[in-house]
Coordinates of C-alpha atoms and ligand atoms in Angstrom, one line a residue:
M1 CA -11.7 -9.9 4.1
R2 CA -10.4 -13.4 4.8
I3 CA -7.8 -14.6 2.3
K4 CA -8.2 -18.0 0.8
E5 CA -5.0 -18.1 -1.1
L6 CA -2.3 -16.0 -2.8
K7 CA -2.1 -16.9 -6.5
Q8 CA 1.1 -16.0 -8.3
V9 CA 0.7 -13.7 -11.3
F10 CA 4.3 -12.7 -12.0
D11 CA 7.2 -14.7 -10.8
E12 CA 10.7 -13.5 -9.9
E13 CA 12.1 -14.3 -13.3
Q14 CA 9.4 -12.4 -15.2
I15 CA 9.9 -9.4 -12.9
R16 CA 13.6 -9.4 -13.3
T17 CA 13.3 -9.6 -17.1
R18 CA 10.7 -6.9 -17.3
V19 CA 12.7 -4.6 -14.9
A20 CA 15.8 -5.0 -17.0
D21 CA 13.9 -4.1 -20.2
L22 CA 12.4 -1.0 -18.6
A23 CA 15.7 0.1 -17.2
A24 CA 17.2 -0.1 -20.7
E25 CA 14.3 1.8 -22.1
I26 CA 14.6 4.5 -19.5
S27 CA 18.4 4.7 -19.9
A28 CA 18.1 5.1 -23.6
L29 CA 15.5 7.9 -23.3
Y30 CA 17.5 10.0 -20.9
D31 CA 20.7 9.3 -22.8
G32 CA 23.2 10.3 -20.2
E33 CA 21.3 13.4 -18.8
A34 CA 20.8 14.1 -15.1
L35 CA 17.6 12.7 -13.7
V36 CA 15.7 12.9 -10.4
A37 CA 14.1 9.5 -9.7
V38 CA 11.2 9.8 -7.2
C39 CA 10.0 6.7 -5.4
V40 CA 6.3 6.7 -4.3
L41 CA 6.3 5.1 -0.9
K42 CA 5.7 2.6 0.4
G43 CA 4.6 0.3 -2.5
G44 CA 7.2 1.5 -5.0
F45 CA 10.3 0.8 -2.9
M46 CA 11.3 -2.6 -4.4
F47 CA 10.5 -1.8 -8.0
F48 CA 12.3 1.5 -7.6
S49 CA 15.5 0.0 -6.1
D50 CA 15.6 -2.7 -8.8
V51 CA 15.0 -0.2 -11.7
I52 CA 17.4 2.5 -10.6
R53 CA 20.3 0.1 -9.9
R54 CA 20.0 -1.1 -13.6
L55 CA 20.1 2.4 -15.1
E56 CA 23.1 3.0 -17.3
G57 CA 24.0 6.5 -18.4
P58 CA 21.8 8.9 -16.6
Q59 CA 23.3 10.7 -13.6
V60 CA 20.7 9.8 -10.9
E61 CA 19.5 11.6 -7.8
V62 CA 16.9 9.8 -5.8
D63 CA 14.1 11.2 -3.6
F64 CA 10.9 9.9 -2.0
V65 CA 7.3 10.9 -1.5
R66 CA 4.5 9.4 0.5
L67 CA 0.9 10.2 -0.2
A68 CA -2.3 9.7 1.7
S69 CA -5.7 9.3 0.2
Y70 CA -8.9 10.2 2.1
G71 CA -12.5 9.6 1.1
I72 CA -14.3 6.8 -0.4
A73 CA -12.3 4.6 -2.7
A74 CA -14.0 4.0 -6.1
T75 CA -15.6 7.5 -6.1
S76 CA -14.1 10.6 -7.5
N77 CA -14.5 12.3 -4.1
R78 CA -10.9 11.5 -3.1
T79 CA -8.5 13.9 -1.5
I80 CA -4.8 13.1 -1.9
S81 CA -2.2 14.9 0.2
F82 CA 1.5 14.6 0.9
V83 CA 2.6 12.8 4.0
K84 CA 6.2 13.3 2.9
D85 CA 7.3 15.5 0.0
V86 CA 10.5 15.3 -1.9
E87 CA 13.5 17.2 -0.4
L88 CA 15.2 18.1 -3.7
S89 CA 14.1 21.0 -5.8
L90 CA 12.6 19.7 -9.1
A91 CA 13.0 23.0 -11.0
G92 CA 14.9 22.6 -14.2
K93 CA 15.4 18.8 -13.7
H94 CA 14.3 15.8 -15.6
V95 CA 11.9 14.0 -13.1
L96 CA 10.9 10.4 -13.3
V97 CA 8.2 9.3 -10.8
V98 CA 8.3 5.6 -10.0
E99 CA 5.0 4.2 -8.7
D100 CA 3.8 0.7 -7.8
I101 CA 0.3 0.7 -9.3
I102 CA -2.0 3.0 -11.2
D103 CA -5.5 2.0 -10.5
T104 CA -8.2 4.8 -10.6
G105 CA -5.5 7.3 -11.4
H106 CA -6.4 9.8 -8.6
T107 CA -3.1 9.4 -6.8
M108 CA -0.9 10.0 -9.8
D109 CA -3.1 12.7 -11.2
F110 CA -2.5 14.6 -8.0
L111 CA 1.2 14.0 -7.9
L112 CA 1.9 14.8 -11.5
R113 CA -0.1 18.1 -11.2
Q114 CA 1.8 19.1 -8.1
F115 CA 5.2 18.3 -9.7
A116 CA 4.2 20.0 -13.0
A117 CA 3.8 23.2 -11.1
R118 CA 7.4 23.1 -9.9
G119 CA 9.0 23.8 -13.2
A120 CA 10.6 20.4 -14.0
K121 CA 12.3 20.2 -17.4
S122 CA 10.4 17.0 -18.0
L123 CA 8.1 14.8 -16.0
R124 CA 7.6 11.1 -16.7
L125 CA 6.0 8.2 -14.9
A126 CA 7.2 4.6 -14.6
V127 CA 4.7 2.2 -13.1
M128 CA 5.2 -1.5 -12.2
V129 CA 1.5 -2.5 -12.8
D130 CA -1.1 -0.6 -14.7
K131 CA -4.7 -1.4 -14.2
Q132 CA -5.8 0.8 -17.2
E133 CA -9.3 -0.5 -17.3
R134 CA -10.1 0.8 -13.8
R135 CA -9.2 4.4 -14.6
E136 CA -11.5 7.2 -13.3
V137 CA -9.2 10.1 -14.3
P138 CA -6.9 9.9 -17.3
V139 CA -3.3 9.2 -16.4
N140 CA -0.8 7.6 -18.7
A141 CA 2.5 6.0 -17.8
D142 CA 5.5 6.5 -20.0
F143 CA 7.0 3.2 -18.8
T144 CA 4.9 0.2 -17.8
G145 CA 6.0 -3.0 -16.2
F146 CA 2.9 -5.1 -16.5
A147 CA -0.8 -4.5 -17.4
L148 CA -3.6 -6.1 -15.4
P149 CA -7.4 -5.7 -15.9
G150 CA -8.1 -5.8 -12.2
G151 CA -7.7 -8.0 -9.1
F152 CA -6.0 -7.1 -5.9
I153 CA -2.3 -7.9 -5.9
V154 CA 0.4 -8.1 -3.2
G155 CA 4.1 -8.7 -3.0
Y156 CA 7.2 -7.1 -4.4
G157 CA 6.5 -3.9 -2.4
L158 CA 2.7 -4.1 -2.5
D159 CA 0.6 -4.8 0.6
Y160 CA -2.7 -5.8 1.8
A161 CA -3.2 -4.2 5.3
E162 CA 0.6 -3.8 5.5
R163 CA 1.3 -7.5 4.9
Y164 CA 3.2 -9.3 2.1
R165 CA 5.4 -6.4 0.9
E166 CA 8.5 -8.5 1.4
L167 CA 7.5 -11.2 -1.1
P168 CA 9.8 -11.4 -4.1
A169 CA 7.0 -12.1 -6.6
I170 CA 3.5 -10.7 -7.3
F171 CA 0.4 -12.5 -6.2
E172 CA -3.3 -12.0 -6.5
V173 CA -5.3 -12.1 -3.3
I174 CA -8.1 -14.6 -3.6
P175 CA -10.7 -13.9 -0.9
E176 CA -12.8 -16.5 0.8
Y177 CA -16.4 -16.0 0.0
Ligands
IMP1 P1 -5.3 5.1 -7.5 O1 -5.3 6.5 -6.9 O2 -6.6 4.5 -7.4 O3 -4.6 5.0 -8.9 O4 -4.5 4.3 -6.4 C1 -3.3 3.7 -6.6 C2 -2.8 3.3 -5.3 O5 -3.7 2.3 -4.6 C3 -1.5 2.6 -5.5 O6 -0.5 3.5 -5.4 C4 -1.5 1.5 -4.5 O7 -0.8 1.9 -3.4 C5 -2.9 1.2 -4.2 N1 -3.4 0.0 -4.9 C6 -4.2 -0.1 -6.0 N2 -4.4 -1.3 -6.4 C7 -3.7 -2.1 -5.5 C8 -3.5 -3.5 -5.5 O8 -4.0 -4.3 -6.2 N3 -2.6 -3.9 -4.5 C9 -2.0 -3.1 -3.6 N4 -2.2 -1.7 -3.6 C10 -3.0 -1.2 -4.6
MG2 MG1 1.0 3.5 -4.0

């Protein structure tokens, strides 16, 4: 794909405001309890670091996972596996997964099932961008930054072929036809 332009969809100020609101919502929900915040690499890294630094109240431990997806995108024949698992035990803990995007839902369906089997006290999902209309398997986020119907976006942690993750805002990739 040749890129014609990057069209901004959420600017830095919108992201900052939304992240602050989400952090307040999350802080209120855990109300001073201990929490394991799990960042889904690589895409979640910027959103994760912005959210957790604004949490007030919960005693936070952080950990990281990286997942790989094989098979044909846009079919349900997808196999997800861990490239890197968390290092902390999740048993008896409140666990908050922090992901960049939920698209078809396959990735988070896999991760949440895996984590649910580890005896967490609670398991919740915070997502920066939810593309609800593209779901192939049902997955619901407990905390959502922004909703989008579709389109491929980059920046603020998100990549296209490993590029643009460092951009401070979120852009839609407009291809050349
Ligand atoms: P799902 O399993 O289809 O929900 O896949 C979600 C994963 O695909 C996300 O964790 C992203 O890494 C990636 N992804 C989906 N849509 C986009 C996008 O618009 N930009 C960048 N990555 C995306
Ligand atoms: Mg991802």
